[in-house]
Amino acid sequence: MTGQQDTAPMSPERARPGRTELGRIDISDDVVAKIAAYAAAEIPDAGSAASGFGRMLGRRKTPGVRRTSLTAAPKTIARVDGATARLSLVISVRWPAPIPRVCAAVRRHVGDRVAELTGLVVTDIDIEVTDLTMGERPRRVDGANA
């Protein structure tokens, strides 16, 4: 081969959601919400929060009612508009972790992960803390704490 090819492999930076020179890429709100929920669950002091209805029922096991858990992904809603996304998360925080510090860590990590994995620009991340919980977070399989 004496000549170089004119086409270079596509880099992740070139594949952006929305209208591109190659066509259109749409990412579902549900996909972005799942990515955001999993990313939030990677923060050691944050987890899912029970709904208001679940808290009213106490700690009894009730089918279909969410439980507060530091090991489960929090409830997350995403709104994708072209190449931008707006996120809302409902989380619990481990007692006695400082709530503003945990929320800042969640906001930073979720924004970075969603942008990295989807190419979307995250414009807003609203976080509602509805519960404090006690308990140990299990160690990760690789032996490091998240």
PDB file of N, CA and C in Angstrom, residues 55-145:
ATOM      1  N   ARG A  55     -43.071   5.146  52.378  1.00  0.00           N
ATOM      2  CA  ARG A  55     -42.708   5.605  53.721  1.00  0.00           C
ATOM      3  C   ARG A  55     -43.920   5.620  54.639  1.00  0.00           C
ATOM      4  N   MET A  56     -45.110   5.936  54.084  1.00  0.00           N
ATOM      5  CA  MET A  56     -46.315   5.968  54.913  1.00  0.00           C
ATOM      6  C   MET A  56     -46.648   4.581  55.444  1.00  0.00           C
ATOM      7  N   LEU A  57     -46.307   3.561  54.682  1.00  0.00           N
ATOM      8  CA  LEU A  57     -46.616   2.202  55.085  1.00  0.00           C
ATOM      9  C   LEU A  57     -45.611   1.635  56.077  1.00  0.00           C
ATOM     10  N   GLY A  58     -44.556   2.380  56.354  1.00  0.00           N
ATOM     11  CA  GLY A  58     -43.540   1.896  57.277  1.00  0.00           C
ATOM     12  C   GLY A  58     -42.597   0.934  56.595  1.00  0.00           C
ATOM     13  N   ARG A  59     -41.992   0.069  57.362  1.00  0.00           N
ATOM     14  CA  ARG A  59     -40.987  -0.862  56.827  1.00  0.00           C
ATOM     15  C   ARG A  59     -41.570  -2.229  56.481  1.00  0.00           C
ATOM     16  N   ARG A  60     -42.890  -2.367  56.517  1.00  0.00           N
ATOM     17  CA  ARG A  60     -43.497  -3.643  56.140  1.00  0.00           C
ATOM     18  C   ARG A  60     -43.238  -3.937  54.677  1.00  0.00           C
ATOM     19  N   LYS A  61     -43.163  -5.202  54.351  1.00  0.00           N
ATOM     20  CA  LYS A  61     -42.998  -5.587  52.951  1.00  0.00           C
ATOM     21  C   LYS A  61     -44.331  -5.440  52.243  1.00  0.00           C
ATOM     22  N   THR A  62     -44.368  -4.556  51.264  1.00  0.00           N
ATOM     23  CA  THR A  62     -45.578  -4.323  50.501  1.00  0.00           C
ATOM     24  C   THR A  62     -45.238  -4.491  49.024  1.00  0.00           C
ATOM     25  N   PRO A  63     -45.897  -5.408  48.328  1.00  0.00           N
ATOM     26  CA  PRO A  63     -45.582  -5.631  46.919  1.00  0.00           C
ATOM     27  C   PRO A  63     -45.717  -4.349  46.095  1.00  0.00           C
ATOM     28  N   GLY A  64     -44.748  -4.098  45.222  1.00  0.00           N
ATOM     29  CA  GLY A  64     -44.820  -2.965  44.314  1.00  0.00           C
ATOM     30  C   GLY A  64     -44.401  -1.633  44.914  1.00  0.00           C
ATOM     31  N   VAL A  65     -44.011  -1.607  46.189  1.00  0.00           N
ATOM     32  CA  VAL A  65     -43.610  -0.361  46.832  1.00  0.00           C
ATOM     33  C   VAL A  65     -42.097  -0.351  46.968  1.00  0.00           C
ATOM     34  N   ARG A  66     -41.470   0.739  46.513  1.00  0.00           N
ATOM     35  CA  ARG A  66     -40.012   0.852  46.566  1.00  0.00           C
ATOM     36  C   ARG A  66     -39.543   0.976  48.011  1.00  0.00           C
ATOM     37  N   ARG A  67     -38.368   0.447  48.274  1.00  0.00           N
ATOM     38  CA  ARG A  67     -37.726   0.533  49.574  1.00  0.00           C
ATOM     39  C   ARG A  67     -36.511   1.450  49.465  1.00  0.00           C
ATOM     40  N   THR A  68     -36.157   2.090  50.547  1.00  0.00           N
ATOM     41  CA  THR A  68     -34.926   2.864  50.595  1.00  0.00           C
ATOM     42  C   THR A  68     -33.763   1.890  50.624  1.00  0.00           C
ATOM     43  N   SER A  69     -32.765   2.120  49.768  1.00  0.00           N
ATOM     44  CA  SER A  69     -31.634   1.213  49.686  1.00  0.00           C
ATOM     45  C   SER A  69     -30.418   1.938  49.149  1.00  0.00           C
ATOM     46  N   LEU A  70     -29.276   1.733  49.790  1.00  0.00           N
ATOM     47  CA  LEU A  70     -28.032   2.306  49.288  1.00  0.00           C
ATOM     48  C   LEU A  70     -27.433   1.462  48.171  1.00  0.00           C
ATOM     49  N   THR A  71     -27.995   0.292  47.923  1.00  0.00           N
ATOM     50  CA  THR A  71     -27.445  -0.572  46.878  1.00  0.00           C
ATOM     51  C   THR A  71     -28.265  -0.538  45.596  1.00  0.00           C
ATOM     52  N   ALA A  72     -29.421   0.088  45.615  1.00  0.00           N
ATOM     53  CA  ALA A  72     -30.284   0.133  44.434  1.00  0.00           C
ATOM     54  C   ALA A  72     -30.157   1.479  43.729  1.00  0.00           C
ATOM     55  N   ALA A  73     -30.426   1.464  42.444  1.00  0.00           N
ATOM     56  CA  ALA A  73     -30.383   2.703  41.659  1.00  0.00           C
ATOM     57  C   ALA A  73     -31.573   3.589  42.013  1.00  0.00           C
ATOM     58  N   PRO A  74     -31.357   4.893  42.104  1.00  0.00           N
ATOM     59  CA  PRO A  74     -32.458   5.796  42.458  1.00  0.00           C
ATOM     60  C   PRO A  74     -33.424   6.025  41.301  1.00  0.00           C
ATOM     61  N   LYS A  75     -34.604   6.528  41.639  1.00  0.00           N
ATOM     62  CA  LYS A  75     -35.586   6.896  40.620  1.00  0.00           C
ATOM     63  C   LYS A  75     -35.026   8.091  39.847  1.00  0.00           C
ATOM     64  N   THR A  76     -35.050   7.995  38.528  1.00  0.00           N
ATOM     65  CA  THR A  76     -34.466   9.034  37.684  1.00  0.00           C
ATOM     66  C   THR A  76     -35.370   9.279  36.484  1.00  0.00           C
ATOM     67  N   ILE A  77     -35.519  10.553  36.139  1.00  0.00           N
ATOM     68  CA  ILE A  77     -36.274  10.943  34.950  1.00  0.00           C
ATOM     69  C   ILE A  77     -35.338  11.767  34.077  1.00  0.00           C
ATOM     70  N   ALA A  78     -35.337  11.484  32.790  1.00  0.00           N
ATOM     71  CA  ALA A  78     -34.512  12.234  31.841  1.00  0.00           C
ATOM     72  C   ALA A  78     -35.404  12.818  30.757  1.00  0.00           C
ATOM     73  N   ARG A  79     -35.080  14.021  30.346  1.00  0.00           N
ATOM     74  CA  ARG A  79     -35.744  14.677  29.221  1.00  0.00           C
ATOM     75  C   ARG A  79     -34.654  15.036  28.215  1.00  0.00           C
ATOM     76  N   VAL A  80     -34.675  14.369  27.068  1.00  0.00           N
ATOM     77  CA  VAL A  80     -33.671  14.603  26.031  1.00  0.00           C
ATOM     78  C   VAL A  80     -34.295  15.475  24.951  1.00  0.00           C
ATOM     79  N   ASP A  81     -33.569  16.528  24.573  1.00  0.00           N
ATOM     80  CA  ASP A  81     -34.013  17.434  23.523  1.00  0.00           C
ATOM     81  C   ASP A  81     -32.838  17.653  22.578  1.00  0.00           C
ATOM     82  N   GLY A  82     -32.815  16.894  21.492  1.00  0.00           N
ATOM     83  CA  GLY A  82     -31.704  16.993  20.543  1.00  0.00           C
ATOM     84  C   GLY A  82     -30.422  16.487  21.173  1.00  0.00           C
ATOM     85  N   ALA A  83     -29.458  17.390  21.370  1.00  0.00           N
ATOM     86  CA  ALA A  83     -28.158  17.016  21.934  1.00  0.00           C
ATOM     87  C   ALA A  83     -28.022  17.415  23.393  1.00  0.00           C
ATOM     88  N   THR A  84     -29.135  17.776  24.049  1.00  0.00           N
ATOM     89  CA  THR A  84     -29.082  18.158  25.458  1.00  0.00           C
ATOM     90  C   THR A  84     -30.001  17.270  26.286  1.00  0.00           C
ATOM     91  N   ALA A  85     -29.684  17.178  27.572  1.00  0.00           N
ATOM     92  CA  ALA A  85     -30.506  16.379  28.492  1.00  0.00           C
ATOM     93  C   ALA A  85     -30.670  17.126  29.807  1.00  0.00           C
ATOM     94  N   ARG A  86     -31.832  16.943  30.406  1.00  0.00           N
ATOM     95  CA  ARG A  86     -32.133  17.469  31.740  1.00  0.00           C
ATOM     96  C   ARG A  86     -32.531  16.269  32.585  1.00  0.00           C
ATOM     97  N   LEU A  87     -31.958  16.163  33.796  1.00  0.00           N
ATOM     98  CA  LEU A  87     -32.172  14.994  34.646  1.00  0.00           C
ATOM     99  C   LEU A  87     -32.791  15.387  35.972  1.00  0.00           C
ATOM    100  N   SER A  88     -33.622  14.502  36.516  1.00  0.00           N
ATOM    101  CA  SER A  88     -34.180  14.637  37.866  1.00  0.00           C
ATOM    102  C   SER A  88     -33.971  13.309  38.577  1.00  0.00           C
ATOM    103  N   LEU A  89     -33.391  13.361  39.780  1.00  0.00           N
ATOM    104  CA  LEU A  89     -33.137  12.163  40.568  1.00  0.00           C
ATOM    105  C   LEU A  89     -33.776  12.298  41.933  1.00  0.00           C
ATOM    106  N   VAL A  90     -34.300  11.192  42.462  1.00  0.00           N
ATOM    107  CA  VAL A  90     -34.813  11.125  43.824  1.00  0.00           C
ATOM    108  C   VAL A  90     -33.930  10.116  44.550  1.00  0.00           C
ATOM    109  N   ILE A  91     -33.201  10.588  45.566  1.00  0.00           N
ATOM    110  CA  ILE A  91     -32.210   9.728  46.213  1.00  0.00           C
ATOM    111  C   ILE A  91     -32.390   9.690  47.724  1.00  0.00           C
ATOM    112  N   SER A  92     -31.735   8.700  48.317  1.00  0.00           N
ATOM    113  CA  SER A  92     -31.547   8.667  49.767  1.00  0.00           C
ATOM    114  C   SER A  92     -30.070   8.914  50.017  1.00  0.00           C
ATOM    115  N   VAL A  93     -29.749   9.368  51.219  1.00  0.00           N
ATOM    116  CA  VAL A  93     -28.366   9.641  51.607  1.00  0.00           C
ATOM    117  C   VAL A  93     -28.071   8.865  52.879  1.00  0.00           C
ATOM    118  N   ARG A  94     -26.863   8.290  52.934  1.00  0.00           N
ATOM    119  CA  ARG A  94     -26.452   7.542  54.123  1.00  0.00           C
ATOM    120  C   ARG A  94     -26.196   8.525  55.270  1.00  0.00           C
ATOM    121  N   TRP A  95     -26.769   8.234  56.435  1.00  0.00           N
ATOM    122  CA  TRP A  95     -26.533   9.000  57.655  1.00  0.00           C
ATOM    123  C   TRP A  95     -25.159   8.642  58.173  1.00  0.00           C
ATOM    124  N   PRO A  96     -24.293   9.517  58.570  1.00  0.00           N
ATOM    125  CA  PRO A  96     -24.390  10.965  58.730  1.00  0.00           C
ATOM    126  C   PRO A  96     -23.642  11.739  57.646  1.00  0.00           C
ATOM    127  N   ALA A  97     -23.614  11.249  56.416  1.00  0.00           N
ATOM    128  CA  ALA A  97     -22.909  11.943  55.332  1.00  0.00           C
ATOM    129  C   ALA A  97     -23.540  13.318  55.095  1.00  0.00           C
ATOM    130  N   PRO A  98     -22.712  14.328  54.831  1.00  0.00           N
ATOM    131  CA  PRO A  98     -23.249  15.674  54.555  1.00  0.00           C
ATOM    132  C   PRO A  98     -24.048  15.676  53.240  1.00  0.00           C
ATOM    133  N   ILE A  99     -25.301  16.031  53.324  1.00  0.00           N
ATOM    134  CA  ILE A  99     -26.187  15.995  52.164  1.00  0.00           C
ATOM    135  C   ILE A  99     -25.669  16.862  51.014  1.00  0.00           C
ATOM    136  N   PRO A 100     -25.220  18.103  51.251  1.00  0.00           N
ATOM    137  CA  PRO A 100     -24.715  18.900  50.119  1.00  0.00           C
ATOM    138  C   PRO A 100     -23.507  18.257  49.425  1.00  0.00           C
ATOM    139  N   ARG A 101     -22.628  17.621  50.188  1.00  0.00           N
ATOM    140  CA  ARG A 101     -21.455  16.966  49.593  1.00  0.00           C
ATOM    141  C   ARG A 101     -21.877  15.770  48.748  1.00  0.00           C
ATOM    142  N   VAL A 102     -22.810  14.975  49.255  1.00  0.00           N
ATOM    143  CA  VAL A 102     -23.285  13.807  48.509  1.00  0.00           C
ATOM    144  C   VAL A 102     -23.992  14.260  47.228  1.00  0.00           C
ATOM    145  N   CYS A 103     -24.836  15.279  47.319  1.00  0.00           N
ATOM    146  CA  CYS A 103     -25.542  15.775  46.132  1.00  0.00           C
ATOM    147  C   CYS A 103     -24.565  16.324  45.094  1.00  0.00           C
ATOM    148  N   ALA A 104     -23.536  17.033  45.550  1.00  0.00           N
ATOM    149  CA  ALA A 104     -22.530  17.557  44.612  1.00  0.00           C
ATOM    150  C   ALA A 104     -21.793  16.410  43.924  1.00  0.00           C
ATOM    151  N   ALA A 105     -21.469  15.364  44.678  1.00  0.00           N
ATOM    152  CA  ALA A 105     -20.777  14.203  44.092  1.00  0.00           C
ATOM    153  C   ALA A 105     -21.675  13.493  43.085  1.00  0.00           C
ATOM    154  N   VAL A 106     -22.950  13.330  43.425  1.00  0.00           N
ATOM    155  CA  VAL A 106     -23.900  12.693  42.508  1.00  0.00           C
ATOM    156  C   VAL A 106     -24.032  13.537  41.246  1.00  0.00           C
ATOM    157  N   ARG A 107     -24.225  14.835  41.414  1.00  0.00           N
ATOM    158  CA  ARG A 107     -24.404  15.729  40.263  1.00  0.00           C
ATOM    159  C   ARG A 107     -23.194  15.672  39.324  1.00  0.00           C
ATOM    160  N   ARG A 108     -22.005  15.747  39.891  1.00  0.00           N
ATOM    161  CA  ARG A 108     -20.773  15.738  39.096  1.00  0.00           C
ATOM    162  C   ARG A 108     -20.598  14.391  38.364  1.00  0.00           C
ATOM    163  N   HIS A 109     -20.750  13.286  39.110  1.00  0.00           N
ATOM    164  CA  HIS A 109     -20.526  11.963  38.533  1.00  0.00           C
ATOM    165  C   HIS A 109     -21.577  11.616  37.476  1.00  0.00           C
ATOM    166  N   VAL A 110     -22.837  11.891  37.764  1.00  0.00           N
ATOM    167  CA  VAL A 110     -23.911  11.583  36.815  1.00  0.00           C
ATOM    168  C   VAL A 110     -23.733  12.411  35.543  1.00  0.00           C
ATOM    169  N   GLY A 111     -23.456  13.689  35.685  1.00  0.00           N
ATOM    170  CA  GLY A 111     -23.250  14.539  34.512  1.00  0.00           C
ATOM    171  C   GLY A 111     -22.100  14.055  33.643  1.00  0.00           C
ATOM    172  N   ASP A 112     -20.987  13.692  34.298  1.00  0.00           N
ATOM    173  CA  ASP A 112     -19.823  13.192  33.556  1.00  0.00           C
ATOM    174  C   ASP A 112     -20.128  11.884  32.834  1.00  0.00           C
ATOM    175  N   ARG A 113     -20.782  10.942  33.537  1.00  0.00           N
ATOM    176  CA  ARG A 113     -21.057   9.625  32.945  1.00  0.00           C
ATOM    177  C   ARG A 113     -22.056   9.725  31.788  1.00  0.00           C
ATOM    178  N   VAL A 114     -23.115  10.519  31.960  1.00  0.00           N
ATOM    179  CA  VAL A 114     -24.096  10.660  30.885  1.00  0.00           C
ATOM    180  C   VAL A 114     -23.438  11.301  29.659  1.00  0.00           C
ATOM    181  N   ALA A 115     -22.648  12.343  29.872  1.00  0.00           N
ATOM    182  CA  ALA A 115     -21.960  12.995  28.751  1.00  0.00           C
ATOM    183  C   ALA A 115     -20.982  12.038  28.081  1.00  0.00           C
ATOM    184  N   GLU A 116     -20.242  11.285  28.883  1.00  0.00           N
ATOM    185  CA  GLU A 116     -19.251  10.349  28.344  1.00  0.00           C
ATOM    186  C   GLU A 116     -19.892   9.234  27.527  1.00  0.00           C
ATOM    187  N   LEU A 117     -20.985   8.668  28.038  1.00  0.00           N
ATOM    188  CA  LEU A 117     -21.586   7.502  27.395  1.00  0.00           C
ATOM    189  C   LEU A 117     -22.556   7.837  26.265  1.00  0.00           C
ATOM    190  N   THR A 118     -23.109   9.053  26.265  1.00  0.00           N
ATOM    191  CA  THR A 118     -24.109   9.393  25.258  1.00  0.00           C
ATOM    192  C   THR A 118     -23.682  10.521  24.329  1.00  0.00           C
ATOM    193  N   GLY A 119     -22.753  11.354  24.763  1.00  0.00           N
ATOM    194  CA  GLY A 119     -22.386  12.528  23.979  1.00  0.00           C
ATOM    195  C   GLY A 119     -23.335  13.687  24.181  1.00  0.00           C
ATOM    196  N   LEU A 120     -24.348  13.518  25.026  1.00  0.00           N
ATOM    197  CA  LEU A 120     -25.292  14.600  25.304  1.00  0.00           C
ATOM    198  C   LEU A 120     -24.661  15.652  26.209  1.00  0.00           C
ATOM    199  N   VAL A 121     -25.133  16.873  26.090  1.00  0.00           N
ATOM    200  CA  VAL A 121     -24.749  17.943  27.003  1.00  0.00           C
ATOM    201  C   VAL A 121     -25.814  17.982  28.094  1.00  0.00           C
ATOM    202  N   VAL A 122     -25.414  17.729  29.331  1.00  0.00           N
ATOM    203  CA  VAL A 122     -26.358  17.738  30.446  1.00  0.00           C
ATOM    204  C   VAL A 122     -26.478  19.176  30.945  1.00  0.00           C
ATOM    205  N   THR A 123     -27.671  19.758  30.807  1.00  0.00           N
ATOM    206  CA  THR A 123     -27.865  21.164  31.160  1.00  0.00           C
ATOM    207  C   THR A 123     -28.284  21.350  32.611  1.00  0.00           C
ATOM    208  N   ASP A 124     -29.059  20.422  33.162  1.00  0.00           N
ATOM    209  CA  ASP A 124     -29.553  20.527  34.537  1.00  0.00           C
ATOM    210  C   ASP A 124     -29.635  19.150  35.160  1.00  0.00           C
ATOM    211  N   ILE A 125     -29.299  19.086  36.450  1.00  0.00           N
ATOM    212  CA  ILE A 125     -29.501  17.868  37.226  1.00  0.00           C
ATOM    213  C   ILE A 125     -30.170  18.288  38.531  1.00  0.00           C
ATOM    214  N   ASP A 126     -31.456  18.000  38.642  1.00  0.00           N
ATOM    215  CA  ASP A 126     -32.210  18.299  39.859  1.00  0.00           C
ATOM    216  C   ASP A 126     -32.181  17.071  40.758  1.00  0.00           C
ATOM    217  N   ILE A 127     -31.858  17.275  42.035  1.00  0.00           N
ATOM    218  CA  ILE A 127     -31.779  16.165  42.984  1.00  0.00           C
ATOM    219  C   ILE A 127     -32.709  16.446  44.149  1.00  0.00           C
ATOM    220  N   GLU A 128     -33.552  15.475  44.461  1.00  0.00           N
ATOM    221  CA  GLU A 128     -34.436  15.554  45.616  1.00  0.00           C
ATOM    222  C   GLU A 128     -34.012  14.459  46.594  1.00  0.00           C
ATOM    223  N   VAL A 129     -33.645  14.847  47.812  1.00  0.00           N
ATOM    224  CA  VAL A 129     -33.294  13.880  48.854  1.00  0.00           C
ATOM    225  C   VAL A 129     -34.544  13.671  49.689  1.00  0.00           C
ATOM    226  N   THR A 130     -35.067  12.442  49.672  1.00  0.00           N
ATOM    227  CA  THR A 130     -36.315  12.175  50.384  1.00  0.00           C
ATOM    228  C   THR A 130     -36.142  11.282  51.597  1.00  0.00           C
ATOM    229  N   ASP A 131     -34.917  10.777  51.808  1.00  0.00           N
ATOM    230  CA  ASP A 131     -34.743   9.864  52.925  1.00  0.00           C
ATOM    231  C   ASP A 131     -33.287   9.819  53.355  1.00  0.00           C
ATOM    232  N   LEU A 132     -33.076   9.602  54.638  1.00  0.00           N
ATOM    233  CA  LEU A 132     -31.758   9.289  55.187  1.00  0.00           C
ATOM    234  C   LEU A 132     -31.805   7.835  55.601  1.00  0.00           C
ATOM    235  N   THR A 133     -30.712   7.131  55.386  1.00  0.00           N
ATOM    236  CA  THR A 133     -30.701   5.716  55.723  1.00  0.00           C
ATOM    237  C   THR A 133     -29.391   5.349  56.392  1.00  0.00           C
ATOM    238  N   MET A 134     -29.448   4.356  57.214  1.00  0.00           N
ATOM    239  CA  MET A 134     -28.248   3.857  57.871  1.00  0.00           C
ATOM    240  C   MET A 134     -27.936   2.495  57.271  1.00  0.00           C
ATOM    241  N   GLY A 135     -26.717   2.081  57.446  1.00  0.00           N
ATOM    242  CA  GLY A 135     -26.362   0.758  56.958  1.00  0.00           C
ATOM    243  C   GLY A 135     -25.075   0.787  56.188  1.00  0.00           C
ATOM    244  N   GLU A 136     -24.528  -0.371  56.056  1.00  0.00           N
ATOM    245  CA  GLU A 136     -23.273  -0.523  55.336  1.00  0.00           C
ATOM    246  C   GLU A 136     -23.546  -0.763  53.867  1.00  0.00           C
ATOM    247  N   ARG A 137     -22.736  -0.176  53.050  1.00  0.00           N
ATOM    248  CA  ARG A 137     -22.783  -0.445  51.622  1.00  0.00           C
ATOM    249  C   ARG A 137     -21.849  -1.621  51.369  1.00  0.00           C
ATOM    250  N   PRO A 138     -22.306  -2.658  50.668  1.00  0.00           N
ATOM    251  CA  PRO A 138     -21.437  -3.815  50.441  1.00  0.00           C
ATOM    252  C   PRO A 138     -20.223  -3.436  49.609  1.00  0.00           C
ATOM    253  N   ARG A 139     -19.135  -4.150  49.862  1.00  0.00           N
ATOM    254  CA  ARG A 139     -17.924  -3.911  49.079  1.00  0.00           C
ATOM    255  C   ARG A 139     -18.154  -4.379  47.656  1.00  0.00           C
ATOM    256  N   ARG A 140     -17.522  -3.657  46.723  1.00  0.00           N
ATOM    257  CA  ARG A 140     -17.616  -4.036  45.326  1.00  0.00           C
ATOM    258  C   ARG A 140     -16.845  -5.307  45.080  1.00  0.00           C
ATOM    259  N   VAL A 141     -17.157  -5.997  44.026  1.00  0.00           N
ATOM    260  CA  VAL A 141     -16.556  -7.281  43.709  1.00  0.00           C
ATOM    261  C   VAL A 141     -15.035  -7.148  43.549  1.00  0.00           C
ATOM    262  N   ASP A 142     -14.567  -6.008  42.966  1.00  0.00           N
ATOM    263  CA  ASP A 142     -13.151  -5.844  42.749  1.00  0.00           C
ATOM    264  C   ASP A 142     -12.400  -5.471  44.047  1.00  0.00           C
ATOM    265  N   GLY A 143     -13.126  -5.360  45.151  1.00  0.00           N
ATOM    266  CA  GLY A 143     -12.514  -5.099  46.446  1.00  0.00           C
ATOM    267  C   GLY A 143     -12.376  -3.631  46.789  1.00  0.00           C
ATOM    268  N   ALA A 144     -12.714  -2.724  45.870  1.00  0.00           N
ATOM    269  CA  ALA A 144     -12.601  -1.288  46.131  1.00  0.00           C
ATOM    270  C   ALA A 144     -13.978  -0.720  46.440  1.00  0.00           C
ATOM    271  N   ASN A 145     -14.032   0.226  47.323  1.00  0.00           N
ATOM    272  CA  ASN A 145     -15.300   0.910  47.578  1.00  0.00           C
ATOM    273  C   ASN A 145     -15.547   1.900  46.469  1.00  0.00           C
TER     274      ASN A 145
END
